[in-house]
Amino acid sequence: MEHIVIIGNGISGVTTARHVRKLSDKKITLVSAETDYFFSRTALMYIYMGHMKFEHTQPYENWFWEKNKINLKKGFVKTIDTKSKKLHFAKGDSLQYDKLVIATGSKPNKFGWPGQGLDGVMGMYHKQDLENLEKYAPNNKVCKRAVIVGGGLIGIELAEMLNSRNISVTFLVREDSFWNMVLPKGESQMINKHIKNHHIDLRLGTNLKEIISDENGKVKGIVIAETGEIIDCNVVGLTAGVSPNITFIKDSEIETGRGVKVNRFLETNIKDIYAIGDCAEQHEPIGQRRPIEAVWYTGRMMGETVAQTICGNRIEYKPGHWFNSAKFLDIEYQTYGWVFANPKENHQHFHWKHEDDTKCITVEYNIETRAFVGINTFGIRMRHETFNKWLNEKRNVDYVMNHLSEANFDPEFYSTFEKDILSAFNNQLKTV
Ligand SMILES: Cc1cc2nc3c(=O)[nH]c(=O)nc-3n(C[C@H](O)[C@H](O)[C@H](O)COP(=O)(O)OP(=O)(O)OC[C@H]3O[C@@H](n4cnc5c(N)ncnc54)[C@H](O)[C@@H]3O)c2cc1C
């Protein structure tokens, strides 16, 4: 019987295993160095915040795997021998495969800062990071201040986590406004204010120079590059982005760039080896998408796609329209289609912000054709299906703006802003 081995039991690997099982009775082994069972990485923060226990983040009961004949193997894969089709584990054992799926996810970026290996310095990605945080920042007596380095989605989650235990946070952000490579100016500035309103010491345009050790090899402070200022702290969270977790593959025959290089069928350069999820890198980006997509739902879609291919129905990965969602402390963020930090050529932004600084929308559209390109919403929840439909139907911006209430999740709530948004939009038209 053909043996399908999957390295990584995150959303990508687990989706592959589940779908291969639905489609076939092939032998399946799911390998992970992190945990025995699949858990939801996006829920890690809620464990620390006391909303959930770790077991609650496991979407499947522990009996699910045996019942579905999915073998689980705990171990760290050290090398892949593509000639003999064998994985070699750190503990010395090995495993034969017929087809291999690499779904090893990401790891937090560390840019070689002095002191980055000290006790009390951690990323926020793996379950072990959470355990470290619990150890070094259980409360504000043990951890008087934490410094977070890197202003992205994970950085702000970590700030919220620490805030929930009343631990003081200094947040170093390299850019001069929060996440402004992705967010348009008005949104980014609104989030700056929101972060400060939560008593987080946000330092924009600020880089880490080094992390200072106490006499026991534990962090006791950091130095800011621009000013030389020393900030005393007990924990440093490194959240300056993530990159594919593929160091162990670099010496193999498998082609890598930043990630494991794949074609549209998620096939690597080696026959019978595929890569999916955060660790996969498209040779050519798909549309406006990035060649590496480190988000949950794309990992799931890639898992479903590759399972089809493995089971004999070779299909292309076609992710459809871009969407994403996140939370910035109390403010929910959603994006559908494309809204760029700065409008693309021939494009324009319509931006509306509520005076309370917790709600705003930005719409990107083509000035000449008036095609609707995308929307960002903050503090106003929209329906994914509706925007997907409008993007498929290639609706123009005027249609979208005049029907926005239909896309709203909470029409009553939205109706209180509708008039204001529409009149701001119509005013912008007059001034163009
Ligand atoms: C705190 C946090 C919050 C997030 N929030 C969101 C969100 O709100 N929305 C969103 O879309 N995305 C979010 N993400 C990103 C999302 O979680 C990832 O895109 C997704 O989990 C990636 O899934 P994956 O299956 O590709 O990889 P992973 O989940 O990283 O799983 C890979 C697994 O492979 C294991 N592994 C790696 N190398 C080896 C090896 N050599 N041997 C054995 N095992 C190995 C790893 O230990 C890991 O268990 C968040 C991420 C984090 C960290």
GROMACS .gro file of C-alpha atoms and ligand atoms in nm:
model
  485
    1MET     CA    1   0.000   0.000   0.000
    2GLU     CA    2   0.131   0.344  -0.090
    3HIS     CA    3   0.270   0.529   0.215
    4ILE     CA    4   0.200   0.904   0.235
    5VAL     CA    5   0.420   1.079   0.488
    6ILE     CA    6   0.346   1.435   0.592
    7ILE     CA    7   0.599   1.641   0.791
    8GLY     CA    8   0.408   1.887   1.008
    9ASN     CA    9   0.077   1.844   1.192
   10GLY     CA   10  -0.043   2.203   1.151
   11ILE     CA   11  -0.351   2.303   0.955
   12SER     CA   12  -0.179   2.227   0.620
   13GLY     CA   13  -0.052   1.881   0.708
   14VAL     CA   14  -0.366   1.778   0.894
   15THR     CA   15  -0.594   1.889   0.611
   16THR     CA   16  -0.386   1.684   0.370
   17ALA     CA   17  -0.409   1.376   0.592
   18ARG     CA   18  -0.786   1.412   0.638
   19HIS     CA   19  -0.851   1.454   0.268
   20VAL     CA   20  -0.619   1.174   0.157
   21ARG     CA   21  -0.813   0.955   0.400
   22LYS     CA   22  -1.148   1.070   0.257
   23LEU     CA   23  -1.028   0.993  -0.095
   24SER     CA   24  -0.832   0.669  -0.043
   25ASP     CA   25  -0.718   0.395   0.192
   26LYS     CA   26  -0.349   0.478   0.152
   27LYS     CA   27  -0.123   0.444   0.454
   28ILE     CA   28  -0.078   0.787   0.613
   29THR     CA   29   0.179   0.905   0.868
   30LEU     CA   30   0.171   1.253   1.015
   31VAL     CA   31   0.499   1.364   1.172
   32SER     CA   32   0.550   1.646   1.420
   33ALA     CA   33   0.825   1.760   1.651
   34GLU     CA   34   0.593   2.001   1.831
   35THR     CA   35   0.288   1.827   1.977
   36ASP     CA   36   0.125   1.483   1.976
   37TYR     CA   37  -0.201   1.621   1.838
   38PHE     CA   38  -0.308   1.899   1.607
   39PHE     CA   39  -0.404   2.226   1.774
   40SER     CA   40  -0.515   2.564   1.647
   41ARG     CA   41  -0.213   2.792   1.642
   42THR     CA   42  -0.432   3.099   1.606
   43ALA     CA   43  -0.586   3.021   1.946
   44LEU     CA   44  -0.255   3.013   2.136
   45MET     CA   45  -0.311   3.362   2.273
   46TYR     CA   46  -0.640   3.266   2.437
   47ILE     CA   47  -0.469   3.002   2.649
   48TYR     CA   48  -0.239   3.258   2.809
   49MET     CA   49  -0.530   3.498   2.845
   50GLY     CA   50  -0.723   3.232   3.036
   51HIS     CA   51  -1.012   3.200   2.789
   52MET     CA   52  -0.924   2.845   2.688
   53LYS     CA   53  -0.732   2.541   2.804
   54PHE     CA   54  -0.481   2.389   2.563
   55GLU     CA   55  -0.712   2.086   2.509
   56HIS     CA   56  -0.982   2.323   2.384
   57THR     CA   57  -0.758   2.432   2.097
   58GLN     CA   58  -0.753   2.075   1.959
   59PRO     CA   59  -1.028   2.057   1.695
   60TYR     CA   60  -1.033   1.675   1.693
   61GLU     CA   61  -1.065   1.434   1.982
   62ASN     CA   62  -0.759   1.220   2.047
   63TRP     CA   63  -0.938   0.903   1.921
   64PHE     CA   64  -1.000   1.064   1.580
   65TRP     CA   65  -0.657   0.974   1.441
   66GLU     CA   66  -0.662   0.605   1.520
   67LYS     CA   67  -1.020   0.571   1.406
   68ASN     CA   68  -0.927   0.727   1.073
   69LYS     CA   69  -0.608   0.524   1.043
   70ILE     CA   70  -0.380   0.827   1.047
   71ASN     CA   71  -0.055   0.727   1.217
   72LEU     CA   72   0.101   0.993   1.434
   73LYS     CA   73   0.476   1.006   1.482
   74LYS     CA   74   0.646   1.247   1.718
   75GLY     CA   75   0.999   1.334   1.613
   76PHE     CA   76   1.216   1.595   1.448
   77VAL     CA   77   1.311   1.517   1.088
   78LYS     CA   78   1.680   1.593   1.050
   79THR     CA   79   1.735   1.500   0.687
   80ILE     CA   80   1.541   1.384   0.382
   81ASP     CA   81   1.714   1.132   0.158
   82THR     CA   82   1.532   1.181  -0.171
   83LYS     CA   83   1.718   0.895  -0.347
   84SER     CA   84   1.617   0.623  -0.105
   85LYS     CA   85   1.290   0.804  -0.012
   86LYS     CA   86   1.372   0.803   0.357
   87LEU     CA   87   1.336   1.049   0.643
   88HIS     CA   88   1.602   1.045   0.913
   89PHE     CA   89   1.502   1.162   1.259
   90ALA     CA   90   1.711   1.344   1.518
   91LYS     CA   91   1.688   1.039   1.747
   92GLY     CA   92   1.845   0.814   1.482
   93ASP     CA   93   1.539   0.627   1.351
   94SER     CA   94   1.412   0.655   0.996
   95LEU     CA   95   1.090   0.630   0.796
   96GLN     CA   96   1.029   0.519   0.437
   97TYR     CA   97   0.782   0.710   0.222
   98ASP     CA   98   0.632   0.674  -0.125
   99LYS     CA   99   0.502   1.029  -0.138
  100LEU     CA  100   0.613   1.310   0.092
  101VAL     CA  101   0.435   1.632   0.184
  102ILE     CA  102   0.645   1.902   0.349
  103ALA     CA  103   0.420   2.114   0.570
  104THR     CA  104   0.668   2.244   0.826
  105GLY     CA  105   0.525   2.593   0.869
  106SER     CA  106   0.720   2.896   0.987
  107LYS     CA  107   0.963   3.003   1.254
  108PRO     CA  108   1.002   3.349   1.409
  109ASN     CA  109   1.266   3.570   1.247
  110LYS     CA  110   1.577   3.640   1.447
  111PHE     CA  111   1.812   3.886   1.288
  112GLY     CA  112   2.130   3.798   1.476
  113TRP     CA  113   2.071   4.048   1.757
  114PRO     CA  114   2.327   4.015   2.038
  115GLY     CA  115   2.154   3.835   2.324
  116GLN     CA  116   1.874   3.682   2.117
  117GLY     CA  117   1.948   3.340   2.269
  118LEU     CA  118   1.916   3.450   2.633
  119ASP     CA  119   1.664   3.301   2.874
  120GLY     CA  120   1.348   3.507   2.868
  121VAL     CA  121   1.381   3.587   2.496
  122MET     CA  122   1.121   3.413   2.283
  123GLY     CA  123   0.916   3.417   1.967
  124MET     CA  124   0.541   3.357   1.975
  125TYR     CA  125   0.484   3.077   1.732
  126HIS     CA  126   0.520   2.728   1.876
  127LYS     CA  127   0.356   2.573   2.180
  128GLN     CA  128   0.700   2.581   2.345
  129ASP     CA  129   0.702   2.962   2.308
  130LEU     CA  130   0.379   2.979   2.503
  131GLU     CA  131   0.527   2.756   2.774
  132ASN     CA  132   0.829   2.988   2.790
  133LEU     CA  133   0.605   3.290   2.821
  134GLU     CA  134   0.414   3.124   3.104
  135LYS     CA  135   0.748   3.055   3.275
  136TYR     CA  136   0.906   3.400   3.233
  137ALA     CA  137   0.593   3.616   3.238
  138PRO     CA  138   0.342   3.443   3.467
  139ASN     CA  139   0.247   3.776   3.630
  140ASN     CA  140   0.366   4.133   3.678
  141LYS     CA  141   0.571   4.047   3.986
  142VAL     CA  142   0.801   3.809   3.798
  143CYS     CA  143   0.788   4.013   3.479
  144LYS     CA  144   0.776   4.385   3.548
  145ARG     CA  145   0.817   4.483   3.185
  146ALA     CA  146   0.829   4.302   2.853
  147VAL     CA  147   0.971   4.442   2.532
  148ILE     CA  148   0.819   4.330   2.204
  149VAL     CA  149   1.029   4.369   1.892
  150GLY     CA  150   0.844   4.389   1.562
  151GLY     CA  151   0.507   4.539   1.483
  152GLY     CA  152   0.298   4.288   1.293
  153LEU     CA  153  -0.003   4.073   1.366
  154ILE     CA  154   0.178   3.845   1.610
  155GLY     CA  155   0.348   4.137   1.791
  156ILE     CA  156   0.018   4.304   1.868
  157GLU     CA  157  -0.129   3.973   1.986
  158LEU     CA  158   0.162   3.930   2.224
  159ALA     CA  159   0.108   4.285   2.351
  160GLU     CA  160  -0.258   4.204   2.416
  161MET     CA  161  -0.163   3.881   2.593
  162LEU     CA  162   0.080   4.055   2.830
  163ASN     CA  163  -0.165   4.340   2.881
  164SER     CA  164  -0.425   4.089   3.000
  165ARG     CA  165  -0.194   4.009   3.296
  166ASN     CA  166  -0.120   4.376   3.362
  167ILE     CA  167   0.242   4.340   3.255
  168SER     CA  168   0.387   4.666   3.124
  169VAL     CA  169   0.481   4.648   2.757
  170THR     CA  170   0.721   4.847   2.544
  171PHE     CA  171   0.656   4.779   2.176
  172LEU     CA  172   0.941   4.854   1.932
  173VAL     CA  173   0.823   4.907   1.575
  174ARG     CA  174   1.078   4.971   1.301
  175GLU     CA  175   0.830   5.152   1.075
  176ASP     CA  176   0.718   5.507   1.155
  177SER     CA  177   0.356   5.389   1.181
  178PHE     CA  178   0.213   5.050   1.279
  179TRP     CA  179   0.212   4.786   0.996
  180ASN     CA  180   0.223   5.064   0.735
  181MET     CA  181   0.376   4.840   0.467
  182VAL     CA  182   0.034   4.675   0.457
  183LEU     CA  183  -0.217   4.924   0.597
  184PRO     CA  184  -0.304   5.258   0.438
  185LYS     CA  185  -0.198   5.560   0.641
  186GLY     CA  186  -0.535   5.644   0.800
  187GLU     CA  187  -0.582   5.289   0.928
  188SER     CA  188  -0.226   5.253   1.049
  189GLN     CA  189  -0.250   5.581   1.240
  190MET     CA  190  -0.578   5.478   1.395
  191ILE     CA  191  -0.414   5.159   1.524
  192ASN     CA  192  -0.118   5.359   1.662
  193LYS     CA  193  -0.365   5.553   1.875
  194HIS     CA  194  -0.553   5.240   1.975
  195ILE     CA  195  -0.231   5.074   2.095
  196LYS     CA  196  -0.135   5.379   2.300
  197ASN     CA  197  -0.486   5.397   2.448
  198HIS     CA  198  -0.418   5.054   2.595
  199HIS     CA  199  -0.122   5.201   2.784
  200ILE     CA  200   0.127   5.017   2.567
  201ASP     CA  201   0.451   5.210   2.530
  202LEU     CA  202   0.460   5.215   2.149
  203ARG     CA  203   0.796   5.327   2.007
  204LEU     CA  204   0.766   5.395   1.635
  205GLY     CA  205   1.069   5.421   1.406
  206THR     CA  206   1.267   5.229   1.667
  207ASN     CA  207   1.505   4.933   1.627
  208LEU     CA  208   1.657   4.690   1.872
  209LYS     CA  209   2.034   4.708   1.906
  210GLU     CA  210   2.099   4.437   2.160
  211ILE     CA  211   1.955   4.239   2.447
  212ILE     CA  212   2.144   4.259   2.776
  213SER     CA  213   2.206   3.964   3.006
  214ASP     CA  214   2.214   3.941   3.383
  215GLU     CA  215   2.479   3.729   3.556
  216ASN     CA  216   2.270   3.411   3.503
  217GLY     CA  217   2.222   3.437   3.129
  218LYS     CA  218   1.873   3.581   3.160
  219VAL     CA  219   1.753   3.896   2.991
  220LYS     CA  220   1.762   4.209   3.204
  221GLY     CA  221   1.718   4.482   2.945
  222ILE     CA  222   1.749   4.596   2.587
  223VAL     CA  223   1.931   4.877   2.410
  224ILE     CA  224   1.758   5.089   2.148
  225ALA     CA  225   1.965   5.136   1.832
  226GLU     CA  226   1.871   5.496   1.752
  227THR     CA  227   1.921   5.650   2.095
  228GLY     CA  228   2.125   5.403   2.301
  229GLU     CA  229   1.847   5.413   2.562
  230ILE     CA  230   1.840   5.111   2.792
  231ILE     CA  231   1.502   4.968   2.884
  232ASP     CA  232   1.495   4.729   3.180
  233CYS     CA  233   1.280   4.426   3.113
  234ASN     CA  234   1.236   4.060   3.210
  235VAL     CA  235   1.104   3.925   2.881
  236VAL     CA  236   1.174   4.004   2.516
  237GLY     CA  237   0.926   3.886   2.251
  238LEU     CA  238   1.072   3.863   1.902
  239THR     CA  239   0.787   3.913   1.658
  240ALA     CA  240   0.963   4.064   1.357
  241GLY     CA  241   0.786   3.839   1.109
  242VAL     CA  242   0.823   3.471   1.034
  243SER     CA  243   1.003   3.271   0.767
  244PRO     CA  244   0.968   2.915   0.637
  245ASN     CA  245   1.090   2.649   0.878
  246ILE     CA  246   1.307   2.464   0.629
  247THR     CA  247   1.667   2.477   0.752
  248PHE     CA  248   1.681   2.096   0.766
  249ILE     CA  249   1.597   2.077   0.394
  250LYS     CA  250   1.871   2.312   0.274
  251ASP     CA  251   2.127   2.033   0.223
  252SER     CA  252   1.889   1.804   0.034
  253GLU     CA  253   1.820   1.786  -0.339
  254ILE     CA  254   1.493   1.972  -0.290
  255GLU     CA  255   1.498   2.320  -0.442
  256THR     CA  256   1.453   2.597  -0.188
  257GLY     CA  257   1.452   2.976  -0.194
  258ARG     CA  258   1.309   3.144   0.112
  259GLY     CA  259   1.069   2.850   0.122
  260VAL     CA  260   1.042   2.513  -0.053
  261LYS     CA  261   0.994   2.601  -0.421
  262VAL     CA  262   0.673   2.466  -0.574
  263ASN     CA  263   0.479   2.495  -0.898
  264ARG     CA  264   0.106   2.562  -0.925
  265PHE     CA  265   0.043   2.195  -0.842
  266LEU     CA  266   0.242   2.233  -0.518
  267GLU     CA  267   0.502   1.992  -0.658
  268THR     CA  268   0.869   2.043  -0.576
  269ASN     CA  269   1.152   1.974  -0.822
  270ILE     CA  270   1.168   1.615  -0.688
  271LYS     CA  271   0.905   1.368  -0.803
  272ASP     CA  272   0.659   1.259  -0.531
  273ILE     CA  273   0.756   1.544  -0.298
  274TYR     CA  274   0.515   1.833  -0.239
  275ALA     CA  275   0.522   2.139  -0.015
  276ILE     CA  276   0.226   2.331   0.125
  277GLY     CA  277   0.129   2.595   0.377
  278ASP     CA  278   0.358   2.855   0.532
  279CYS     CA  279   0.676   2.676   0.416
  280ALA     CA  280   0.590   2.664   0.044
  281GLU     CA  281   0.710   2.928  -0.201
  282GLN     CA  282   0.552   2.966  -0.545
  283HIS     CA  283   0.802   3.005  -0.832
  284GLU     CA  284   0.576   3.279  -0.969
  285PRO     CA  285   0.334   3.461  -0.739
  286ILE     CA  286  -0.035   3.398  -0.813
  287GLY     CA  287  -0.186   3.732  -0.915
  288GLN     CA  288  -0.110   3.995  -0.650
  289ARG     CA  289  -0.051   3.729  -0.385
  290ARG     CA  290   0.287   3.689  -0.222
  291PRO     CA  291   0.492   3.383  -0.325
  292ILE     CA  292   0.479   3.270   0.040
  293GLU     CA  293   0.140   3.296   0.208
  294ALA     CA  294   0.165   3.252   0.582
  295VAL     CA  295  -0.205   3.241   0.665
  296TRP     CA  296  -0.433   2.975   0.804
  297TYR     CA  297  -0.694   2.935   0.531
  298THR     CA  298  -0.443   2.916   0.245
  299GLY     CA  299  -0.268   2.631   0.427
  300ARG     CA  300  -0.601   2.453   0.447
  301MET     CA  301  -0.674   2.512   0.077
  302MET     CA  302  -0.330   2.387  -0.021
  303GLY     CA  303  -0.385   2.076   0.192
  304GLU     CA  304  -0.715   2.001   0.016
  305THR     CA  305  -0.556   2.060  -0.325
  306VAL     CA  306  -0.249   1.844  -0.272
  307ALA     CA  307  -0.461   1.559  -0.134
  308GLN     CA  308  -0.648   1.548  -0.466
  309THR     CA  309  -0.322   1.537  -0.660
  310ILE     CA  310  -0.177   1.264  -0.439
  311CYS     CA  311  -0.491   1.059  -0.491
  312GLY     CA  312  -0.470   1.077  -0.870
  313ASN     CA  313  -0.672   1.388  -0.953
  314ARG     CA  314  -0.389   1.633  -1.030
  315ILE     CA  315  -0.526   1.983  -0.972
  316GLU     CA  316  -0.384   2.332  -0.960
  317TYR     CA  317  -0.385   2.545  -0.646
  318LYS     CA  318  -0.633   2.824  -0.720
  319PRO     CA  319  -0.687   3.032  -0.410
  320GLY     CA  320  -0.949   3.275  -0.549
  321HIS     CA  321  -0.988   3.628  -0.417
  322TRP     CA  322  -0.763   3.738  -0.134
  323PHE     CA  323  -0.918   3.784   0.206
  324ASN     CA  324  -0.789   3.792   0.559
  325SER     CA  325  -0.890   3.894   0.906
  326ALA     CA  326  -0.716   3.974   1.232
  327LYS     CA  327  -0.767   4.161   1.555
  328PHE     CA  328  -0.580   4.464   1.679
  329LEU     CA  329  -0.659   4.458   2.051
  330ASP     CA  330  -1.031   4.545   2.052
  331ILE     CA  331  -1.062   4.626   1.684
  332GLU     CA  332  -1.148   4.359   1.429
  333TYR     CA  333  -0.992   4.392   1.088
  334GLN     CA  334  -1.107   4.232   0.764
  335THR     CA  335  -0.980   4.268   0.412
  336TYR     CA  336  -1.133   4.148   0.084
  337GLY     CA  337  -0.968   4.186  -0.257
  338TRP     CA  338  -0.672   4.426  -0.262
  339VAL     CA  339  -0.622   4.743  -0.068
  340PHE     CA  340  -0.259   4.848  -0.088
  341ALA     CA  341  -0.080   5.072   0.160
  342ASN     CA  342  -0.054   5.322  -0.125
  343PRO     CA  343  -0.304   5.297  -0.411
  344LYS     CA  344  -0.161   5.133  -0.724
  345GLU     CA  345  -0.128   5.336  -1.044
  346ASN     CA  346  -0.469   5.462  -1.166
  347HIS     CA  347  -0.619   5.355  -0.836
  348GLN     CA  348  -0.761   5.569  -0.559
  349HIS     CA  349  -0.859   5.512  -0.199
  350PHE     CA  350  -1.182   5.618  -0.038
  351HIS     CA  351  -1.123   5.635   0.336
  352TRP     CA  352  -1.383   5.692   0.605
  353LYS     CA  353  -1.315   5.696   0.975
  354HIS     CA  354  -1.555   5.730   1.264
  355GLU     CA  355  -1.475   6.009   1.506
  356ASP     CA  356  -1.437   5.759   1.794
  357ASP     CA  357  -1.121   5.621   1.625
  358THR     CA  358  -1.231   5.256   1.644
  359LYS     CA  359  -1.407   5.214   1.308
  360CYS     CA  360  -1.295   5.287   0.958
  361ILE     CA  361  -1.309   5.156   0.603
  362THR     CA  362  -1.083   5.199   0.304
  363VAL     CA  363  -1.194   5.108  -0.047
  364GLU     CA  364  -0.950   5.082  -0.338
  365TYR     CA  365  -1.085   5.134  -0.688
  366ASN     CA  366  -0.972   5.212  -1.039
  367ILE     CA  367  -1.027   5.579  -1.123
  368GLU     CA  368  -1.077   5.520  -1.496
  369THR     CA  369  -1.287   5.204  -1.504
  370ARG     CA  370  -1.426   5.256  -1.151
  371ALA     CA  371  -1.367   4.885  -1.090
  372PHE     CA  372  -1.388   4.787  -0.722
  373VAL     CA  373  -1.048   4.644  -0.622
  374GLY     CA  374  -1.086   4.578  -0.251
  375ILE     CA  375  -1.199   4.690   0.092
  376ASN     CA  376  -1.049   4.704   0.443
  377THR     CA  377  -1.283   4.735   0.735
  378PHE     CA  378  -1.199   4.804   1.097
  379GLY     CA  379  -1.457   4.765   1.371
  380ILE     CA  380  -1.732   4.691   1.115
  381ARG     CA  381  -1.784   4.328   1.032
  382MET     CA  382  -1.856   4.233   0.671
  383ARG     CA  383  -1.967   3.917   0.494
  384HIS     CA  384  -1.704   3.724   0.307
  385GLU     CA  385  -1.952   3.564   0.062
  386THR     CA  386  -2.090   3.900  -0.045
  387PHE     CA  387  -1.751   4.048  -0.132
  388ASN     CA  388  -1.647   3.728  -0.304
  389LYS     CA  389  -1.960   3.752  -0.515
  390TRP     CA  390  -1.907   4.119  -0.599
  391LEU     CA  391  -1.543   4.055  -0.691
  392ASN     CA  392  -1.653   3.764  -0.914
  393GLU     CA  393  -1.918   3.984  -1.074
  394LYS     CA  394  -1.657   4.259  -1.121
  395ARG     CA  395  -1.884   4.519  -0.962
  396ASN     CA  396  -1.781   4.883  -0.976
  397VAL     CA  397  -1.712   5.096  -0.672
  398ASP     CA  398  -2.040   5.288  -0.701
  399TYR     CA  399  -2.239   4.965  -0.684
  400VAL     CA  400  -2.038   4.842  -0.387
  401MET     CA  401  -2.070   5.167  -0.193
  402ASN     CA  402  -2.443   5.187  -0.253
  403HIS     CA  403  -2.498   4.824  -0.150
  404LEU     CA  404  -2.254   4.811   0.139
  405SER     CA  405  -2.529   4.746   0.391
  406GLU     CA  406  -2.602   4.412   0.216
  407ALA     CA  407  -2.246   4.302   0.293
  408ASN     CA  408  -2.273   4.399   0.654
  409PHE     CA  409  -2.283   4.140   0.924
  410ASP     CA  410  -2.479   4.357   1.154
  411PRO     CA  411  -2.704   4.578   0.937
  412GLU     CA  412  -2.860   4.761   1.231
  413PHE     CA  413  -2.521   4.861   1.366
  414TYR     CA  414  -2.408   4.957   1.017
  415SER     CA  415  -2.717   5.168   0.942
  416THR     CA  416  -2.597   5.419   1.201
  417PHE     CA  417  -2.292   5.496   0.984
  418GLU     CA  418  -2.432   5.428   0.638
  419LYS     CA  419  -2.543   5.782   0.562
  420ASP     CA  420  -2.218   5.927   0.686
  421ILE     CA  421  -2.008   5.685   0.479
  422LEU     CA  422  -2.210   5.741   0.162
  423SER     CA  423  -2.207   6.118   0.190
  424ALA     CA  424  -1.829   6.112   0.247
  425PHE     CA  425  -1.796   5.893  -0.063
  426ASN     CA  426  -2.014   6.125  -0.272
  427ASN     CA  427  -1.815   6.424  -0.149
  428GLN     CA  428  -1.492   6.260  -0.258
  429LEU     CA  429  -1.642   6.209  -0.606
  430LYS     CA  430  -1.714   6.582  -0.629
  431THR     CA  431  -1.358   6.673  -0.541
  432VAL     CA  432  -1.186   6.432  -0.787
  433LIG     C1  433   0.024   3.367   1.740
  433LIG     C2  434  -0.023   3.344   1.598
  433LIG     C3  435  -0.145   3.394   1.557
  433LIG     C4  436  -0.188   3.375   1.427
  433LIG     N1  437  -0.310   3.424   1.388
  433LIG     C5  438  -0.353   3.405   1.262
  433LIG     C6  439  -0.480   3.453   1.221
  433LIG     O1  440  -0.553   3.515   1.297
  433LIG     N2  441  -0.521   3.429   1.093
  433LIG     C7  442  -0.442   3.360   1.005
  433LIG     O2  443  -0.481   3.340   0.890
  433LIG     N3  444  -0.321   3.312   1.042
  433LIG     C8  445  -0.275   3.334   1.167
  433LIG     N4  446  -0.152   3.285   1.204
  433LIG     C9  447  -0.073   3.211   1.105
  433LIG    C10  448  -0.119   3.067   1.098
  433LIG     O3  449  -0.125   3.014   1.226
  433LIG    C11  450  -0.022   2.989   1.009
  433LIG     O4  451  -0.031   3.041   0.878
  433LIG    C12  452  -0.056   2.839   1.006
  433LIG     O5  453  -0.066   2.786   1.135
  433LIG    C13  454   0.050   2.764   0.928
  433LIG     O6  455   0.012   2.631   0.921
  433LIG     P1  456   0.110   2.519   0.864
  433LIG     O7  457   0.035   2.391   0.875
  433LIG     O8  458   0.158   2.559   0.728
  433LIG     O9  459   0.236   2.520   0.961
  433LIG     P2  460   0.248   2.508   1.120
  433LIG    O10  461   0.121   2.534   1.189
  433LIG    O11  462   0.366   2.590   1.157
  433LIG    O12  463   0.283   2.355   1.144
  433LIG    C14  464   0.406   2.302   1.105
  433LIG    C15  465   0.445   2.193   1.202
  433LIG    O13  466   0.561   2.124   1.151
  433LIG    C16  467   0.650   2.098   1.257
  433LIG     N5  468   0.785   2.081   1.203
  433LIG    C17  469   0.861   2.175   1.144
  433LIG     N6  470   0.980   2.122   1.107
  433LIG    C18  471   0.978   1.993   1.145
  433LIG    C19  472   1.072   1.887   1.135
  433LIG     N7  473   1.191   1.906   1.077
  433LIG     N8  474   1.038   1.768   1.186
  433LIG    C20  475   0.916   1.748   1.244
  433LIG     N9  476   0.823   1.844   1.256
  433LIG    C21  477   0.853   1.966   1.207
  433LIG    C22  478   0.637   2.222   1.343
  433LIG    O14  479   0.688   2.198   1.474
  433LIG    C23  480   0.487   2.244   1.341
  433LIG    O15  481   0.423   2.169   1.438
  433LIG    C24  482  -0.108   3.303   1.335
  433LIG    C25  483   0.015   3.252   1.377
  433LIG    C26  484   0.058   3.272   1.508
  433LIG    C27  485   0.189   3.214   1.550
   0.00000   0.00000   0.00000
